[in-house]
Amino acid sequence: MIGNVYQTVCPGCNMGCGLYIREDEEGALAVDFMKSSPANLGKLCRFGMKLAHHYSKATSMVDGKEASVEDAVKAASDKLKGADVTMLGVGNTTNEESLAFSKVADALGTVVNTGMGVYSELPTECHPTVGVGITLDEIESANRIALFVDPYIQYPLLVRRILAAKKIGASVVSVGWKDLHLADENRYIDPDLYESELGLDSESVIIADVHPNTDPGWVKRMLNLALKTQAKILFMKPFVNATGVDLLCKGTGQKGISEIMDGINEGSIKTLVTLNSDPIELMPDSDAAAATLTKLDNLIVISSRDGPVNKMADIVIATEPLYAKAGSFMNVEGLLLNNSGESTTGIDSMSTLSQNLGGEAMDYQNLHNNVLESIVQKYTKPKYKELTCEVLDIGPVEEKGNLIYLYNPFMWFDQSDDNDFVMVNMNMVNKLGLSKGGMIALTSDAGTVNMRYRVEDMPDGLILTAKKLPVATEWTTIVSTEAV
Ligand code: SF4
């Protein structure tokens, strides 16, 4: 850290784009480019450029009243002693804080859940491939790339890697929800035809993603496609340290976020502790998630950001902003990326919490050494782990709705964006008689919302949204449509 300039990593997704955050004397933030960053060479997407809006500082609270961090930690210790506790940490913070959180879990006799329920549905021999895929450089040397994500909207800095591959002769096939300009072919085909129709072989790369609301059947289908075609595969993830937290918490619990919310609704989970993980932002239906959280006896939030869950929490333990933390992140390809910040408020708070609960004391340096020993030695020079599992049984295919979330960094943090429209094709415009500049009404069991629309080349009948909508109850929802 030089003066008030912090070298850090964008928390928008698991690409791990490096940047500088400049903090002036009044606390106002500005973003500067970091040309030396290995993942992005200084480039940032719209989310990265708007990061100054993202870092809303959390305030420590006890029972709705502002409190010192020490009082919040003491109140949390009192609530947690002897309680049956569920812990959630999806990877929106450093490796070192994630490790400290897992040591608090040890003191409580529980585990940290990463919210990625999909892992529990996959054979363990597939986990390394899902956790750390090929390097980003390897995308550039592929002969053929099959895209199962929309890189422009979902993981924007992937675009330059794909364009670099195209420049030296790669062909790109998109199997997403809408036509992509960078694709040579856009295919909307039956998933059973992927193997025979996509032209993939051992020189090819499949790019898909996993996140807390992913259908496990879909991930199995992607793994089967890689197995059968010998293509390499890369699973992108939406959280800056999703890879690190998965490796640190491996074997200690992979309860999905939906499973946790079901447990709260059924009354089997009464105390929830979160680390920079907001269920209201993470669940497809924010209102339903907020209603679920009211059923808890104790909601304890450890966070650097002022998200919606903070307002519902019994206790908030506020930590320093992500850019100011001492610590490291592991990006999607297994590279360790270090923050230049030196603050350890979060770690010190969790150390006190751990000791109050009968657990061990922690300090940053020990945690950092532990991270280096336990995960970095294996992954700083990532090597693609060939899939060794058998072809997987996909199980029943999930019923899909016609309104589909195109998850992206703005959605994961429920942050406002310019994408205040849904995407439909021209056939729907004509069929509904949508007027230019008019709106489309979407109605589900959860109500009606009127939205502006944009025309895209995409399959008939679908409506895509890159913004959370109050009518959506899952990542796909059945809605009826009419012109307004
Ligand atoms: S691609 Fe991901 S990590 Fe990079 S700037 Fe955009 S949101 Fe941030």
Short mmCIF file of C-alpha atoms in Angstrom, two decimals, residues 129-384:
data_model
loop_
_atom_site.label_atom_id
_atom_site.label_comp_id
_atom_site.label_asym_id
_atom_site.label_seq_id
_atom_site.Cartn_x
_atom_site.Cartn_y
_atom_site.Cartn_z
CA THR A 129 -11.72 -29.98 -12.09
CA VAL A 130 -14.81 -28.04 -11.06
CA GLY A 131 -12.83 -26.05 -8.47
CA VAL A 132 -9.74 -25.13 -10.52
CA GLY A 133 -10.03 -25.54 -14.26
CA ILE A 134 -7.64 -24.68 -17.07
CA THR A 135 -5.64 -21.46 -16.94
CA LEU A 136 -6.99 -18.36 -18.62
CA ASP A 137 -3.95 -18.48 -20.96
CA GLU A 138 -5.01 -21.94 -22.12
CA ILE A 139 -8.27 -20.50 -23.44
CA GLU A 140 -6.16 -18.50 -25.89
CA SER A 141 -4.51 -21.61 -27.32
CA ALA A 142 -7.70 -23.64 -27.83
CA ASN A 143 -8.71 -24.68 -31.34
CA ARG A 144 -12.40 -24.58 -30.54
CA ILE A 145 -14.29 -22.94 -27.67
CA ALA A 146 -17.80 -23.94 -26.61
CA LEU A 147 -19.44 -21.21 -24.55
CA PHE A 148 -22.19 -22.07 -22.08
CA VAL A 149 -22.07 -18.60 -20.53
CA ASP A 150 -22.59 -15.15 -22.02
CA PRO A 151 -19.13 -13.68 -21.39
CA TYR A 152 -20.19 -10.13 -22.29
CA ILE A 153 -22.77 -10.03 -19.48
CA GLN A 154 -21.61 -12.65 -17.00
CA TYR A 155 -17.78 -12.73 -16.97
CA PRO A 156 -16.79 -9.77 -19.17
CA LEU A 157 -13.00 -10.07 -19.02
CA LEU A 158 -13.27 -13.53 -20.60
CA VAL A 159 -14.11 -11.79 -23.87
CA ARG A 160 -10.53 -10.66 -24.53
CA ARG A 161 -9.24 -14.21 -23.95
CA ILE A 162 -11.73 -15.61 -26.44
CA LEU A 163 -10.95 -12.90 -28.99
CA ALA A 164 -7.23 -13.65 -28.59
CA ALA A 165 -7.94 -17.33 -29.33
CA LYS A 166 -9.98 -16.37 -32.40
CA LYS A 167 -7.13 -14.22 -33.67
CA ILE A 168 -4.94 -17.28 -33.99
CA GLY A 169 -7.60 -19.45 -35.56
CA ALA A 170 -9.94 -20.78 -32.88
CA SER A 171 -13.60 -21.21 -33.75
CA VAL A 172 -16.25 -20.35 -31.18
CA VAL A 173 -19.63 -21.99 -30.73
CA SER A 174 -22.10 -20.46 -28.31
CA VAL A 175 -24.69 -22.69 -26.69
CA GLY A 176 -26.11 -19.99 -24.44
CA TRP A 177 -29.44 -18.24 -24.28
CA LYS A 178 -28.89 -15.65 -26.99
CA ASP A 179 -26.71 -14.99 -30.02
CA LEU A 180 -23.21 -13.73 -29.27
CA HIS A 181 -21.39 -11.51 -31.76
CA LEU A 182 -18.03 -13.15 -31.08
CA ALA A 183 -19.34 -16.66 -31.82
CA ASP A 184 -18.86 -18.22 -35.25
CA GLU A 185 -21.94 -20.34 -34.58
CA ASN A 186 -24.86 -19.83 -32.20
CA ARG A 187 -26.59 -23.15 -31.57
CA TYR A 188 -29.82 -23.79 -29.67
CA ILE A 189 -29.83 -27.55 -29.78
CA ASP A 190 -31.11 -30.39 -27.68
CA PRO A 191 -28.51 -31.07 -24.94
CA ASP A 192 -28.47 -34.73 -26.01
CA LEU A 193 -26.90 -33.54 -29.29
CA TYR A 194 -24.03 -31.58 -27.77
CA GLU A 195 -21.55 -34.41 -28.14
CA SER A 196 -22.36 -35.11 -31.78
CA GLU A 197 -23.04 -31.54 -32.95
CA LEU A 198 -20.55 -29.23 -31.27
CA GLY A 199 -17.41 -30.58 -32.90
CA LEU A 200 -15.36 -30.74 -29.69
CA ASP A 201 -12.14 -32.70 -29.24
CA SER A 202 -9.05 -32.73 -27.03
CA GLU A 203 -7.90 -29.36 -28.44
CA SER A 204 -11.21 -27.75 -27.40
CA VAL A 205 -12.26 -25.85 -24.31
CA ILE A 206 -15.70 -25.80 -22.70
CA ILE A 207 -16.50 -22.70 -20.63
CA ALA A 208 -19.43 -23.04 -18.23
CA ASP A 209 -20.05 -21.82 -14.69
CA VAL A 210 -21.13 -22.95 -11.24
CA HIS A 211 -22.82 -20.80 -8.61
CA PRO A 212 -25.08 -21.28 -5.58
CA ASN A 213 -28.23 -21.63 -7.70
CA THR A 214 -26.76 -23.94 -10.38
CA ASP A 215 -28.74 -27.01 -11.36
CA PRO A 216 -26.46 -29.97 -10.47
CA GLY A 217 -27.83 -31.91 -13.45
CA TRP A 218 -26.47 -29.20 -15.73
CA VAL A 219 -22.97 -29.39 -14.22
CA LYS A 220 -23.04 -33.17 -14.65
CA ARG A 221 -24.02 -32.69 -18.28
CA MET A 222 -21.05 -30.37 -18.79
CA LEU A 223 -18.68 -32.83 -17.12
CA ASN A 224 -20.05 -35.66 -19.27
CA LEU A 225 -19.50 -33.58 -22.39
CA ALA A 226 -15.87 -32.99 -21.37
CA LEU A 227 -15.40 -36.68 -20.60
CA LYS A 228 -16.88 -37.90 -23.87
CA THR A 229 -15.17 -35.38 -26.15
CA GLN A 230 -11.86 -35.11 -24.20
CA ALA A 231 -12.31 -31.32 -24.25
CA LYS A 232 -10.89 -29.36 -21.32
CA ILE A 233 -13.36 -27.51 -19.14
CA LEU A 234 -13.37 -24.31 -17.11
CA PHE A 235 -16.10 -23.50 -14.61
CA MET A 236 -16.28 -19.77 -13.90
CA LYS A 237 -17.62 -18.68 -10.50
CA PRO A 238 -19.23 -15.49 -9.30
CA PHE A 239 -17.25 -14.77 -6.11
CA VAL A 240 -13.72 -13.39 -5.96
CA ASN A 241 -12.45 -16.16 -3.71
CA ALA A 242 -14.88 -18.97 -4.54
CA THR A 243 -11.91 -21.16 -5.49
CA GLY A 244 -9.92 -20.41 -2.33
CA VAL A 245 -12.84 -20.92 0.03
CA ASP A 246 -13.77 -24.18 -1.68
CA LEU A 247 -10.23 -25.51 -1.22
CA LEU A 248 -10.00 -24.29 2.38
CA CYS A 249 -13.38 -25.72 3.35
CA LYS A 250 -13.06 -28.93 1.33
CA GLY A 251 -14.45 -31.85 3.23
CA THR A 252 -15.91 -29.67 5.95
CA GLY A 253 -19.33 -29.10 4.45
CA GLN A 254 -20.83 -28.04 1.19
CA LYS A 255 -24.40 -27.27 2.17
CA GLY A 256 -26.12 -25.37 -0.62
CA ILE A 257 -27.68 -22.03 0.08
CA SER A 258 -31.15 -23.37 -0.82
CA GLU A 259 -30.64 -26.19 1.66
CA ILE A 260 -29.82 -23.63 4.34
CA MET A 261 -32.90 -21.56 3.51
CA ASP A 262 -35.06 -24.73 3.55
CA GLY A 263 -33.58 -25.60 6.95
CA ILE A 264 -34.55 -22.16 8.29
CA ASN A 265 -38.08 -22.48 6.88
CA GLU A 266 -38.48 -25.93 8.40
CA GLY A 267 -37.16 -24.77 11.78
CA SER A 268 -34.09 -27.03 11.85
CA ILE A 269 -31.74 -24.01 11.54
CA LYS A 270 -32.24 -21.37 14.21
CA THR A 271 -28.87 -19.60 14.27
CA LEU A 272 -27.07 -18.43 11.14
CA VAL A 273 -23.68 -16.73 10.98
CA THR A 274 -22.59 -15.29 7.65
CA LEU A 275 -19.22 -14.02 6.45
CA ASN A 276 -19.56 -11.49 3.61
CA SER A 277 -22.43 -13.60 2.25
CA ASP A 278 -25.88 -12.06 1.98
CA PRO A 279 -28.70 -14.59 1.39
CA ILE A 280 -31.01 -11.76 0.30
CA GLU A 281 -28.60 -10.94 -2.53
CA LEU A 282 -27.69 -14.55 -3.28
CA MET A 283 -31.17 -16.07 -3.53
CA PRO A 284 -33.16 -15.54 -6.74
CA ASP A 285 -36.16 -14.22 -4.80
CA SER A 286 -34.93 -11.49 -2.44
CA ASP A 287 -38.33 -10.96 -0.74
CA ALA A 288 -38.75 -14.67 0.00
CA ALA A 289 -35.19 -14.84 1.35
CA ALA A 290 -35.80 -11.86 3.64
CA ALA A 291 -39.04 -13.47 4.91
CA THR A 292 -37.13 -16.70 5.61
CA LEU A 293 -34.44 -14.91 7.63
CA THR A 294 -37.09 -13.47 9.99
CA LYS A 295 -37.68 -17.05 11.22
CA LEU A 296 -34.20 -17.27 12.75
CA ASP A 297 -33.63 -16.85 16.48
CA ASN A 298 -30.15 -15.44 15.84
CA LEU A 299 -28.76 -13.88 12.69
CA ILE A 300 -25.15 -12.80 13.07
CA VAL A 301 -23.48 -11.05 10.17
CA ILE A 302 -19.73 -10.54 9.80
CA SER A 303 -19.28 -8.22 6.86
CA SER A 304 -17.29 -5.43 5.29
CA ARG A 305 -20.28 -4.26 3.22
CA ASP A 306 -23.60 -2.77 4.18
CA GLY A 307 -25.84 -5.31 2.39
CA PRO A 308 -29.58 -5.84 2.97
CA VAL A 309 -28.94 -8.72 5.42
CA ASN A 310 -27.20 -6.27 7.80
CA LYS A 311 -30.52 -4.50 8.38
CA MET A 312 -32.14 -7.75 9.51
CA ALA A 313 -29.27 -9.02 11.65
CA ASP A 314 -29.38 -9.24 15.44
CA ILE A 315 -25.66 -8.53 15.44
CA VAL A 316 -23.39 -7.06 12.77
CA ILE A 317 -19.63 -7.34 13.23
CA ALA A 318 -18.30 -4.77 10.78
CA THR A 319 -14.92 -5.44 9.22
CA GLU A 320 -12.71 -3.20 7.08
CA PRO A 321 -13.49 -2.77 3.35
CA LEU A 322 -12.28 -5.62 1.17
CA TYR A 323 -9.58 -3.51 -0.54
CA ALA A 324 -8.05 -2.55 2.84
CA LYS A 325 -7.71 -6.09 4.23
CA ALA A 326 -4.40 -7.86 4.63
CA GLY A 327 -4.86 -11.08 2.72
CA SER A 328 -5.04 -13.03 -0.50
CA PHE A 329 -7.54 -14.41 -2.99
CA MET A 330 -7.36 -17.37 -5.36
CA ASN A 331 -8.85 -16.76 -8.79
CA VAL A 332 -10.57 -19.26 -11.06
CA GLU A 333 -7.31 -20.60 -12.50
CA GLY A 334 -5.72 -21.10 -9.07
CA LEU A 335 -3.51 -18.01 -9.01
CA LEU A 336 -2.87 -16.42 -5.63
CA LEU A 337 -3.51 -12.67 -5.76
CA ASN A 338 -2.45 -10.51 -2.83
CA ASN A 339 -4.04 -7.39 -1.42
CA SER A 340 -1.61 -4.64 -0.40
CA GLY A 341 -3.87 -3.62 2.52
CA GLU A 342 -2.62 -4.25 6.04
CA SER A 343 -5.77 -4.07 8.11
CA THR A 344 -6.76 -7.13 10.16
CA THR A 345 -9.94 -5.94 11.92
CA GLY A 346 -11.96 -8.88 10.58
CA ILE A 347 -9.36 -11.46 11.56
CA ASP A 348 -8.84 -9.91 15.00
CA SER A 349 -12.61 -9.92 15.62
CA MET A 350 -12.88 -13.57 14.63
CA SER A 351 -9.88 -14.39 16.81
CA THR A 352 -11.63 -12.85 19.84
CA LEU A 353 -14.86 -14.62 18.90
CA SER A 354 -13.03 -17.92 18.61
CA GLN A 355 -11.34 -17.49 22.00
CA ASN A 356 -14.61 -16.45 23.67
CA LEU A 357 -16.08 -19.70 22.36
CA GLY A 358 -13.20 -21.79 23.71
CA GLY A 359 -11.30 -21.94 20.41
CA GLU A 360 -7.84 -20.85 19.37
CA ALA A 361 -6.41 -17.35 19.03
CA MET A 362 -5.44 -16.36 15.49
CA ASP A 363 -3.21 -13.79 13.90
CA TYR A 364 -2.88 -12.76 10.30
CA GLN A 365 0.62 -14.09 9.70
CA ASN A 366 -0.19 -17.58 10.97
CA LEU A 367 -3.34 -17.71 8.89
CA HIS A 368 -1.47 -16.51 5.81
CA ASN A 369 1.25 -19.14 6.32
CA ASN A 370 -1.46 -21.74 6.71
CA VAL A 371 -3.04 -20.64 3.41
CA LEU A 372 0.32 -20.86 1.66
CA GLU A 373 0.97 -24.33 3.04
CA SER A 374 -2.47 -25.80 2.59
CA ILE A 375 -3.63 -24.57 -0.81
CA VAL A 376 -1.10 -22.44 -2.62
CA GLN A 377 1.67 -24.95 -3.07
CA LYS A 378 -0.73 -27.12 -5.00
CA TYR A 379 -2.33 -24.42 -7.10
CA THR A 380 -0.10 -21.42 -7.87
CA LYS A 381 1.06 -23.14 -11.04
CA PRO A 382 -2.25 -24.68 -11.98
CA LYS A 383 -2.24 -27.78 -14.08
CA TYR A 384 -5.42 -28.98 -15.63
#
